[in-house]
Amino acid sequence: QVQLVESGGGLVQAGGSLRLSCATSGRIFGSYTMGWFRQAPGKEREFVSAITWSGGVTNYADSVKGRFTISRDTAKNTVYLQMNSLKPEDTAVYYCAAHHLTRWYPSGDLDEYEYWGQGTQVTVSS
């Protein structure tokens, strides 16, 4: 089983920045896609960003494009989400996820993701 361990959440003011980390288990991730999703109180989980492990192809939700950056460190088996210019509407629990379906472009469909982290809380105050 693939294990995902998230960290980096916290409380920040609007306009501030945070970097989330997702450390994976020790297995090979060359064929995997890694994604970030978020869920605000009373709302459904939504796509934020994703990246293919081998090629580094990225995908972003329109709501975060230009503000968030997803990346991965293959040597450390870790994916990151750099979040800049944070807004109160970014407040949510952020989840790291992974799947091993064959894709040339990272999927934003949460139903395709097989493995999920525990989530980390991000709170942005105005």
mmCIF file of N, CA and C in Angstrom:
data_model
loop_
_atom_site.group_PDB
_atom_site.id
_atom_site.type_symbol
_atom_site.label_atom_id
_atom_site.label_comp_id
_atom_site.label_asym_id
_atom_site.label_seq_id
_atom_site.Cartn_x
_atom_site.Cartn_y
_atom_site.Cartn_z
ATOM 1 N N GLN A 1 0.829 -1.186 0.000
ATOM 2 C CA GLN A 1 0.000 0.000 0.000
ATOM 3 C C GLN A 1 0.873 1.249 0.000
ATOM 4 N N VAL A 2 0.438 2.258 -0.753
ATOM 5 C CA VAL A 2 1.121 3.541 -0.789
ATOM 6 C C VAL A 2 0.637 4.369 0.387
ATOM 7 N N GLN A 3 1.571 4.955 1.114
ATOM 8 C CA GLN A 3 1.247 5.827 2.232
ATOM 9 C C GLN A 3 1.648 7.258 1.923
ATOM 10 N N LEU A 4 0.778 8.196 2.255
ATOM 11 C CA LEU A 4 1.013 9.611 2.020
ATOM 12 C C LEU A 4 0.916 10.350 3.347
ATOM 13 N N VAL A 5 1.949 11.105 3.685
ATOM 14 C CA VAL A 5 2.001 11.841 4.941
ATOM 15 C C VAL A 5 2.159 13.317 4.629
ATOM 16 N N GLU A 6 1.177 14.126 5.040
ATOM 17 C CA GLU A 6 1.130 15.538 4.710
ATOM 18 C C GLU A 6 1.583 16.391 5.885
ATOM 19 N N SER A 7 2.104 17.572 5.564
ATOM 20 C CA SER A 7 2.508 18.532 6.580
ATOM 21 C C SER A 7 2.555 19.921 5.960
ATOM 22 N N GLY A 8 2.656 20.942 6.801
ATOM 23 C CA GLY A 8 2.844 22.306 6.333
ATOM 24 C C GLY A 8 1.648 23.218 6.468
ATOM 25 N N GLY A 9 0.500 22.692 6.865
ATOM 26 C CA GLY A 9 -0.671 23.530 7.040
ATOM 27 C C GLY A 9 -0.521 24.450 8.236
ATOM 28 N N GLY A 10 -1.401 25.446 8.309
ATOM 29 C CA GLY A 10 -1.350 26.384 9.415
ATOM 30 C C GLY A 10 -2.267 27.560 9.205
ATOM 31 N N LEU A 11 -2.088 28.574 10.043
ATOM 32 C CA LEU A 11 -2.881 29.796 10.006
ATOM 33 C C LEU A 11 -2.035 30.934 9.457
ATOM 34 N N VAL A 12 -2.531 31.591 8.406
ATOM 35 C CA VAL A 12 -1.831 32.717 7.804
ATOM 36 C C VAL A 12 -2.822 33.822 7.488
ATOM 37 N N GLN A 13 -2.312 35.041 7.331
ATOM 38 C CA GLN A 13 -3.132 36.168 6.932
ATOM 39 C C GLN A 13 -3.277 36.208 5.412
ATOM 40 N N ALA A 14 -4.353 36.836 4.956
ATOM 41 C CA ALA A 14 -4.559 37.005 3.521
ATOM 42 C C ALA A 14 -3.340 37.672 2.895
ATOM 43 N N GLY A 15 -2.925 37.150 1.733
ATOM 44 C CA GLY A 15 -1.737 37.641 1.060
ATOM 45 C C GLY A 15 -0.471 36.906 1.423
ATOM 46 N N GLY A 16 -0.532 36.074 2.438
ATOM 47 C CA GLY A 16 0.623 35.320 2.879
ATOM 48 C C GLY A 16 0.843 34.058 2.074
ATOM 49 N N SER A 17 1.829 33.264 2.506
ATOM 50 C CA SER A 17 2.227 32.059 1.778
ATOM 51 C C SER A 17 2.396 30.879 2.714
ATOM 52 N N LEU A 18 2.194 29.690 2.170
ATOM 53 C CA LEU A 18 2.458 28.433 2.848
ATOM 54 C C LEU A 18 2.977 27.432 1.829
ATOM 55 N N ARG A 19 3.776 26.476 2.283
ATOM 56 C CA ARG A 19 4.190 25.370 1.440
ATOM 57 C C ARG A 19 3.787 24.060 2.091
ATOM 58 N N LEU A 20 2.941 23.306 1.409
ATOM 59 C CA LEU A 20 2.525 22.000 1.877
ATOM 60 C C LEU A 20 3.454 20.927 1.322
ATOM 61 N N SER A 21 3.695 19.903 2.119
ATOM 62 C CA SER A 21 4.531 18.788 1.709
ATOM 63 C C SER A 21 3.751 17.490 1.829
ATOM 64 N N CYS A 22 4.047 16.547 0.946
ATOM 65 C CA CYS A 22 3.447 15.223 0.985
ATOM 66 C C CYS A 22 4.552 14.207 0.763
ATOM 67 N N ALA A 23 4.936 13.525 1.824
ATOM 68 C CA ALA A 23 5.958 12.492 1.749
ATOM 69 C C ALA A 23 5.306 11.151 1.457
ATOM 70 N N THR A 24 5.845 10.419 0.491
ATOM 71 C CA THR A 24 5.288 9.137 0.088
ATOM 72 C C THR A 24 6.073 7.986 0.695
ATOM 73 N N SER A 25 5.522 6.784 0.574
ATOM 74 C CA SER A 25 6.223 5.590 1.000
ATOM 75 C C SER A 25 7.410 5.326 0.079
ATOM 76 N N GLY A 26 8.211 4.308 0.430
ATOM 77 C CA GLY A 26 9.460 4.089 -0.277
ATOM 78 C C GLY A 26 9.372 3.407 -1.636
ATOM 79 N N ARG A 27 8.189 3.021 -2.101
ATOM 80 C CA ARG A 27 8.066 2.329 -3.374
ATOM 81 C C ARG A 27 8.306 3.275 -4.551
ATOM 82 N N ILE A 28 8.540 2.686 -5.737
ATOM 83 C CA ILE A 28 8.808 3.456 -6.946
ATOM 84 C C ILE A 28 7.543 4.175 -7.412
ATOM 85 N N PHE A 29 7.702 5.451 -7.750
ATOM 86 C CA PHE A 29 6.572 6.268 -8.172
ATOM 87 C C PHE A 29 6.680 6.751 -9.610
ATOM 88 N N GLY A 30 7.497 6.123 -10.426
ATOM 89 C CA GLY A 30 7.733 6.586 -11.787
ATOM 90 C C GLY A 30 6.494 6.674 -12.654
ATOM 91 N N SER A 31 5.515 5.817 -12.443
ATOM 92 C CA SER A 31 4.309 5.787 -13.265
ATOM 93 C C SER A 31 3.117 6.461 -12.598
ATOM 94 N N TYR A 32 3.342 7.157 -11.505
ATOM 95 C CA TYR A 32 2.248 7.723 -10.717
ATOM 96 C C TYR A 32 1.970 9.180 -11.057
ATOM 97 N N THR A 33 0.735 9.586 -10.750
ATOM 98 C CA THR A 33 0.328 10.983 -10.758
ATOM 99 C C THR A 33 -0.004 11.381 -9.327
ATOM 100 N N MET A 34 0.479 12.546 -8.908
ATOM 101 C CA MET A 34 0.211 13.061 -7.579
ATOM 102 C C MET A 34 -0.678 14.291 -7.688
ATOM 103 N N GLY A 35 -1.649 14.401 -6.789
ATOM 104 C CA GLY A 35 -2.572 15.519 -6.826
ATOM 105 C C GLY A 35 -2.830 16.121 -5.460
ATOM 106 N N TRP A 36 -3.274 17.365 -5.483
ATOM 107 C CA TRP A 36 -3.729 18.056 -4.280
ATOM 108 C C TRP A 36 -5.203 18.409 -4.441
ATOM 109 N N PHE A 37 -5.994 18.122 -3.417
ATOM 110 C CA PHE A 37 -7.401 18.458 -3.360
ATOM 111 C C PHE A 37 -7.672 19.189 -2.052
ATOM 112 N N ARG A 38 -8.795 19.887 -1.987
ATOM 113 C CA ARG A 38 -9.145 20.576 -0.759
ATOM 114 C C ARG A 38 -10.646 20.486 -0.511
ATOM 115 N N GLN A 39 -11.012 20.595 0.756
ATOM 116 C CA GLN A 39 -12.409 20.529 1.145
ATOM 117 C C GLN A 39 -12.679 21.558 2.233
ATOM 118 N N ALA A 40 -13.509 22.536 1.914
ATOM 119 C CA ALA A 40 -13.908 23.562 2.866
ATOM 120 C C ALA A 40 -15.104 23.069 3.671
ATOM 121 N N PRO A 41 -15.338 23.646 4.848
ATOM 122 C CA PRO A 41 -16.478 23.216 5.672
ATOM 123 C C PRO A 41 -17.795 23.316 4.916
ATOM 124 N N GLY A 42 -18.570 22.231 4.919
ATOM 125 C CA GLY A 42 -19.863 22.208 4.270
ATOM 126 C C GLY A 42 -19.829 22.093 2.761
ATOM 127 N N LYS A 43 -18.646 21.918 2.166
ATOM 128 C CA LYS A 43 -18.527 21.817 0.720
ATOM 129 C C LYS A 43 -17.905 20.488 0.314
ATOM 130 N N GLU A 44 -18.050 20.146 -0.967
ATOM 131 C CA GLU A 44 -17.469 18.928 -1.501
ATOM 132 C C GLU A 44 -15.984 19.120 -1.773
ATOM 133 N N ARG A 45 -15.271 18.009 -1.802
ATOM 134 C CA ARG A 45 -13.847 18.057 -2.107
ATOM 135 C C ARG A 45 -13.634 18.488 -3.560
ATOM 136 N N GLU A 46 -12.657 19.373 -3.787
ATOM 137 C CA GLU A 46 -12.407 19.890 -5.119
ATOM 138 C C GLU A 46 -10.932 19.789 -5.494
ATOM 139 N N PHE A 47 -10.698 19.728 -6.794
ATOM 140 C CA PHE A 47 -9.354 19.624 -7.335
ATOM 141 C C PHE A 47 -8.603 20.933 -7.187
ATOM 142 N N VAL A 48 -7.313 20.845 -6.850
ATOM 143 C CA VAL A 48 -6.451 22.012 -6.741
ATOM 144 C C VAL A 48 -5.343 21.965 -7.788
ATOM 145 N N SER A 49 -4.559 20.885 -7.785
ATOM 146 C CA SER A 49 -3.427 20.776 -8.697
ATOM 147 C C SER A 49 -2.965 19.332 -8.775
ATOM 148 N N ALA A 50 -2.227 18.989 -9.836
ATOM 149 C CA ALA A 50 -1.687 17.646 -9.990
ATOM 150 C C ALA A 50 -0.432 17.683 -10.840
ATOM 151 N N ILE A 51 0.387 16.635 -10.718
ATOM 152 C CA ILE A 51 1.640 16.540 -11.451
ATOM 153 C C ILE A 51 1.956 15.083 -11.745
ATOM 154 N N THR A 52 2.447 14.795 -12.955
ATOM 155 C CA THR A 52 2.924 13.447 -13.260
ATOM 156 C C THR A 52 4.299 13.271 -12.659
ATOM 157 N N TRP A 53 4.559 12.092 -12.096
ATOM 158 C CA TRP A 53 5.797 11.879 -11.373
ATOM 159 C C TRP A 53 7.014 11.851 -12.290
ATOM 160 N N SER A 54 6.899 11.160 -13.410
ATOM 161 C CA SER A 54 8.049 11.001 -14.287
ATOM 162 C C SER A 54 8.343 12.235 -15.129
ATOM 163 N N GLY A 55 7.312 12.813 -15.747
ATOM 164 C CA GLY A 55 7.530 13.921 -16.657
ATOM 165 C C GLY A 55 7.392 15.303 -16.047
ATOM 166 N N GLY A 56 6.734 15.405 -14.898
ATOM 167 C CA GLY A 56 6.549 16.696 -14.265
ATOM 168 C C GLY A 56 5.523 17.585 -14.954
ATOM 169 N N VAL A 57 4.615 17.001 -15.728
ATOM 170 C CA VAL A 57 3.546 17.774 -16.353
ATOM 171 C C VAL A 57 2.544 18.184 -15.277
ATOM 172 N N THR A 58 2.121 19.440 -15.292
ATOM 173 C CA THR A 58 1.273 19.977 -14.230
ATOM 174 C C THR A 58 -0.106 20.370 -14.729
ATOM 175 N N ASN A 59 -1.034 20.470 -13.795
ATOM 176 C CA ASN A 59 -2.403 20.877 -14.050
ATOM 177 C C ASN A 59 -2.882 21.666 -12.833
ATOM 178 N N TYR A 60 -3.625 22.762 -13.078
ATOM 179 C CA TYR A 60 -4.106 23.609 -11.995
ATOM 180 C C TYR A 60 -5.572 23.954 -12.179
ATOM 181 N N ALA A 61 -6.292 24.026 -11.070
ATOM 182 C CA ALA A 61 -7.633 24.577 -11.092
ATOM 183 C C ALA A 61 -7.559 26.068 -11.395
ATOM 184 N N ASP A 62 -8.563 26.592 -12.090
ATOM 185 C CA ASP A 62 -8.566 28.003 -12.446
ATOM 186 C C ASP A 62 -8.486 28.906 -11.216
ATOM 187 N N SER A 63 -9.043 28.467 -10.110
ATOM 188 C CA SER A 63 -9.092 29.283 -8.908
ATOM 189 C C SER A 63 -7.721 29.520 -8.276
ATOM 190 N N VAL A 64 -6.735 28.674 -8.608
ATOM 191 C CA VAL A 64 -5.413 28.805 -8.002
ATOM 192 C C VAL A 64 -4.320 29.081 -9.019
ATOM 193 N N LYS A 65 -4.640 29.069 -10.295
ATOM 194 C CA LYS A 65 -3.651 29.264 -11.344
ATOM 195 C C LYS A 65 -2.974 30.630 -11.199
ATOM 196 N N GLY A 66 -1.655 30.632 -11.246
ATOM 197 C CA GLY A 66 -0.882 31.846 -11.072
ATOM 198 C C GLY A 66 -0.525 32.149 -9.633
ATOM 199 N N ARG A 67 -1.144 31.464 -8.694
ATOM 200 C CA ARG A 67 -0.892 31.675 -7.273
ATOM 201 C C ARG A 67 -0.230 30.477 -6.613
ATOM 202 N N PHE A 68 -0.619 29.268 -7.033
ATOM 203 C CA PHE A 68 -0.080 28.036 -6.464
ATOM 204 C C PHE A 68 0.867 27.381 -7.457
ATOM 205 N N THR A 69 1.858 26.666 -6.935
ATOM 206 C CA THR A 69 2.795 25.921 -7.758
ATOM 207 C C THR A 69 2.996 24.533 -7.173
ATOM 208 N N ILE A 70 2.774 23.506 -7.988
ATOM 209 C CA ILE A 70 3.018 22.139 -7.562
ATOM 210 C C ILE A 70 4.378 21.693 -8.091
ATOM 211 N N SER A 71 5.090 20.907 -7.307
ATOM 212 C CA SER A 71 6.386 20.397 -7.718
ATOM 213 C C SER A 71 6.655 19.078 -7.013
ATOM 214 N N ARG A 72 7.693 18.377 -7.475
ATOM 215 C CA ARG A 72 8.062 17.136 -6.807
ATOM 216 C C ARG A 72 9.569 16.995 -6.767
ATOM 217 N N ASP A 73 10.051 16.330 -5.731
ATOM 218 C CA ASP A 73 11.452 15.993 -5.564
ATOM 219 C C ASP A 73 11.537 14.478 -5.652
ATOM 220 N N THR A 74 11.976 13.967 -6.792
ATOM 221 C CA THR A 74 11.990 12.525 -7.007
ATOM 222 C C THR A 74 12.970 11.812 -6.082
ATOM 223 N N ALA A 75 14.046 12.485 -5.694
ATOM 224 C CA ALA A 75 15.022 11.883 -4.798
ATOM 225 C C ALA A 75 14.452 11.687 -3.403
ATOM 226 N N LYS A 76 13.544 12.568 -2.995
ATOM 227 C CA LYS A 76 12.955 12.506 -1.661
ATOM 228 C C LYS A 76 11.566 11.883 -1.647
ATOM 229 N N ASN A 77 11.060 11.494 -2.823
ATOM 230 C CA ASN A 77 9.704 10.944 -2.930
ATOM 231 C C ASN A 77 8.678 11.861 -2.266
ATOM 232 N N THR A 78 8.780 13.136 -2.566
ATOM 233 C CA THR A 78 7.954 14.148 -1.924
ATOM 234 C C THR A 78 7.374 15.092 -2.968
ATOM 235 N N VAL A 79 6.106 15.464 -2.800
ATOM 236 C CA VAL A 79 5.469 16.485 -3.623
ATOM 237 C C VAL A 79 5.163 17.696 -2.752
ATOM 238 N N TYR A 80 5.160 18.869 -3.383
ATOM 239 C CA TYR A 80 4.954 20.115 -2.671
ATOM 240 C C TYR A 80 3.851 20.927 -3.336
ATOM 241 N N LEU A 81 3.226 21.768 -2.542
ATOM 242 C CA LEU A 81 2.294 22.753 -3.060
ATOM 243 C C LEU A 81 2.662 24.100 -2.447
ATOM 244 N N GLN A 82 3.302 24.951 -3.238
ATOM 245 C CA GLN A 82 3.631 26.296 -2.806
ATOM 246 C C GLN A 82 2.429 27.189 -3.042
ATOM 247 N N MET A 83 1.909 27.783 -1.989
ATOM 248 C CA MET A 83 0.705 28.596 -2.059
ATOM 249 C C MET A 83 1.057 30.040 -1.723
ATOM 250 N N ASN A 84 0.910 30.924 -2.696
ATOM 251 C CA ASN A 84 1.176 32.342 -2.523
ATOM 252 C C ASN A 84 -0.102 33.145 -2.685
ATOM 253 N N SER A 85 -0.064 34.388 -2.229
ATOM 254 C CA SER A 85 -1.216 35.295 -2.343
ATOM 255 C C SER A 85 -2.488 34.634 -1.843
ATOM 256 N N LEU A 86 -2.412 34.041 -0.682
ATOM 257 C CA LEU A 86 -3.542 33.286 -0.143
ATOM 258 C C LEU A 86 -4.732 34.189 0.156
ATOM 259 N N LYS A 87 -5.916 33.646 -0.066
ATOM 260 C CA LYS A 87 -7.177 34.336 0.154
ATOM 261 C C LYS A 87 -7.995 33.583 1.195
ATOM 262 N N PRO A 88 -8.913 34.271 1.880
ATOM 263 C CA PRO A 88 -9.768 33.566 2.850
ATOM 264 C C PRO A 88 -10.518 32.384 2.237
ATOM 265 N N GLU A 89 -10.900 32.467 0.969
ATOM 266 C CA GLU A 89 -11.597 31.371 0.314
ATOM 267 C C GLU A 89 -10.719 30.154 0.053
ATOM 268 N N ASP A 90 -9.412 30.274 0.297
ATOM 269 C CA ASP A 90 -8.518 29.122 0.225
ATOM 270 C C ASP A 90 -8.571 28.269 1.489
ATOM 271 N N THR A 91 -9.251 28.748 2.512
ATOM 272 C CA THR A 91 -9.361 28.012 3.768
ATOM 273 C C THR A 91 -10.040 26.669 3.535
ATOM 274 N N ALA A 92 -9.369 25.590 3.915
ATOM 275 C CA ALA A 92 -9.878 24.237 3.691
ATOM 276 C C ALA A 92 -8.905 23.234 4.288
ATOM 277 N N VAL A 93 -9.340 21.988 4.345
ATOM 278 C CA VAL A 93 -8.434 20.881 4.603
ATOM 279 C C VAL A 93 -7.865 20.449 3.263
ATOM 280 N N TYR A 94 -6.551 20.400 3.157
ATOM 281 C CA TYR A 94 -5.880 20.046 1.916
ATOM 282 C C TYR A 94 -5.398 18.604 1.981
ATOM 283 N N TYR A 95 -5.709 17.842 0.926
ATOM 284 C CA TYR A 95 -5.383 16.427 0.865
ATOM 285 C C TYR A 95 -4.419 16.141 -0.279
ATOM 286 N N CYS A 96 -3.437 15.327 -0.004
ATOM 287 C CA CYS A 96 -2.559 14.778 -1.025
ATOM 288 C C CYS A 96 -3.142 13.454 -1.509
ATOM 289 N N ALA A 97 -3.039 13.180 -2.806
ATOM 290 C CA ALA A 97 -3.589 11.958 -3.368
ATOM 291 C C ALA A 97 -2.698 11.439 -4.490
ATOM 292 N N ALA A 98 -2.872 10.152 -4.846
ATOM 293 C CA ALA A 98 -2.061 9.535 -5.887
ATOM 294 C C ALA A 98 -2.845 8.470 -6.634
ATOM 295 N N HIS A 99 -2.508 8.278 -7.909
ATOM 296 C CA HIS A 99 -3.041 7.162 -8.684
ATOM 297 C C HIS A 99 -1.976 6.686 -9.657
ATOM 298 N N HIS A 100 -2.150 5.463 -10.185
ATOM 299 C CA HIS A 100 -1.190 4.877 -11.114
ATOM 300 C C HIS A 100 -1.820 4.518 -12.454
ATOM 301 N N LEU A 101 -2.907 5.186 -12.812
ATOM 302 C CA LEU A 101 -3.497 5.018 -14.131
ATOM 303 C C LEU A 101 -2.582 5.619 -15.192
ATOM 304 N N THR A 102 -2.646 5.091 -16.406
ATOM 305 C CA THR A 102 -1.829 5.592 -17.497
ATOM 306 C C THR A 102 -2.425 6.885 -18.036
ATOM 307 N N ARG A 103 -1.706 7.993 -17.853
ATOM 308 C CA ARG A 103 -2.152 9.319 -18.282
ATOM 309 C C ARG A 103 -0.961 10.128 -18.783
ATOM 310 N N TRP A 104 -1.166 10.860 -19.872
ATOM 311 C CA TRP A 104 -0.126 11.767 -20.360
ATOM 312 C C TRP A 104 -0.286 13.161 -19.764
ATOM 313 N N TYR A 105 -1.453 13.424 -19.195
ATOM 314 C CA TYR A 105 -1.753 14.694 -18.560
ATOM 315 C C TYR A 105 -2.343 14.404 -17.189
ATOM 316 N N PRO A 106 -1.905 15.093 -16.129
ATOM 317 C CA PRO A 106 -2.373 14.768 -14.777
ATOM 318 C C PRO A 106 -3.857 15.042 -14.602
ATOM 319 N N SER A 107 -4.557 14.086 -14.057
ATOM 320 C CA SER A 107 -6.003 14.142 -13.936
ATOM 321 C C SER A 107 -6.453 15.027 -12.785
ATOM 322 N N GLY A 108 -7.560 15.752 -13.007
ATOM 323 C CA GLY A 108 -8.202 16.518 -11.964
ATOM 324 C C GLY A 108 -9.450 15.851 -11.419
ATOM 325 N N ASP A 109 -9.703 14.625 -11.838
ATOM 326 C CA ASP A 109 -10.871 13.859 -11.416
ATOM 327 C C ASP A 109 -10.528 13.102 -10.138
ATOM 328 N N LEU A 110 -11.137 13.485 -9.032
ATOM 329 C CA LEU A 110 -10.810 12.862 -7.756
ATOM 330 C C LEU A 110 -11.160 11.383 -7.709
ATOM 331 N N ASP A 111 -12.106 10.940 -8.554
ATOM 332 C CA ASP A 111 -12.497 9.531 -8.575
ATOM 333 C C ASP A 111 -11.389 8.629 -9.112
ATOM 334 N N GLU A 112 -10.416 9.196 -9.814
ATOM 335 C CA GLU A 112 -9.314 8.407 -10.339
ATOM 336 C C GLU A 112 -8.215 8.151 -9.316
ATOM 337 N N TYR A 113 -8.234 8.873 -8.218
ATOM 338 C CA TYR A 113 -7.160 8.775 -7.233
ATOM 339 C C TYR A 113 -7.442 7.683 -6.217
ATOM 340 N N GLU A 114 -6.482 6.790 -6.063
ATOM 341 C CA GLU A 114 -6.636 5.605 -5.240
ATOM 342 C C GLU A 114 -6.142 5.796 -3.811
ATOM 343 N N TYR A 115 -5.080 6.575 -3.650
ATOM 344 C CA TYR A 115 -4.449 6.738 -2.347
ATOM 345 C C TYR A 115 -4.602 8.164 -1.866
ATOM 346 N N TRP A 116 -4.864 8.314 -0.565
ATOM 347 C CA TRP A 116 -5.127 9.630 0.020
ATOM 348 C C TRP A 116 -4.389 9.807 1.328
ATOM 349 N N GLY A 117 -3.911 11.023 1.566
ATOM 350 C CA GLY A 117 -3.327 11.364 2.841
ATOM 351 C C GLY A 117 -4.390 11.728 3.853
ATOM 352 N N GLN A 118 -3.959 12.080 5.054
ATOM 353 C CA GLN A 118 -4.883 12.368 6.148
ATOM 354 C C GLN A 118 -5.447 13.780 6.108
ATOM 355 N N GLY A 119 -4.835 14.657 5.338
ATOM 356 C CA GLY A 119 -5.270 16.034 5.236
ATOM 357 C C GLY A 119 -4.536 16.940 6.206
ATOM 358 N N THR A 120 -4.366 18.197 5.813
ATOM 359 C CA THR A 120 -3.753 19.202 6.671
ATOM 360 C C THR A 120 -4.547 20.498 6.549
ATOM 361 N N GLN A 121 -4.824 21.130 7.676
ATOM 362 C CA GLN A 121 -5.685 22.302 7.713
ATOM 363 C C GLN A 121 -4.934 23.558 7.292
ATOM 364 N N VAL A 122 -5.530 24.318 6.376
ATOM 365 C CA VAL A 122 -5.030 25.628 5.976
ATOM 366 C C VAL A 122 -6.121 26.649 6.285
ATOM 367 N N THR A 123 -5.796 27.640 7.094
ATOM 368 C CA THR A 123 -6.742 28.683 7.459
ATOM 369 C C THR A 123 -6.149 30.036 7.096
ATOM 370 N N VAL A 124 -6.887 30.809 6.307
ATOM 371 C CA VAL A 124 -6.442 32.123 5.859
ATOM 372 C C VAL A 124 -7.378 33.167 6.446
ATOM 373 N N SER A 125 -6.848 34.063 7.258
ATOM 374 C CA SER A 125 -7.644 35.101 7.893
ATOM 375 C C SER A 125 -7.592 36.384 7.074
ATOM 376 N N SER A 126 -8.650 37.180 7.154
ATOM 377 C CA SER A 126 -8.732 38.437 6.433
ATOM 378 C C SER A 126 -8.179 39.583 7.249
#
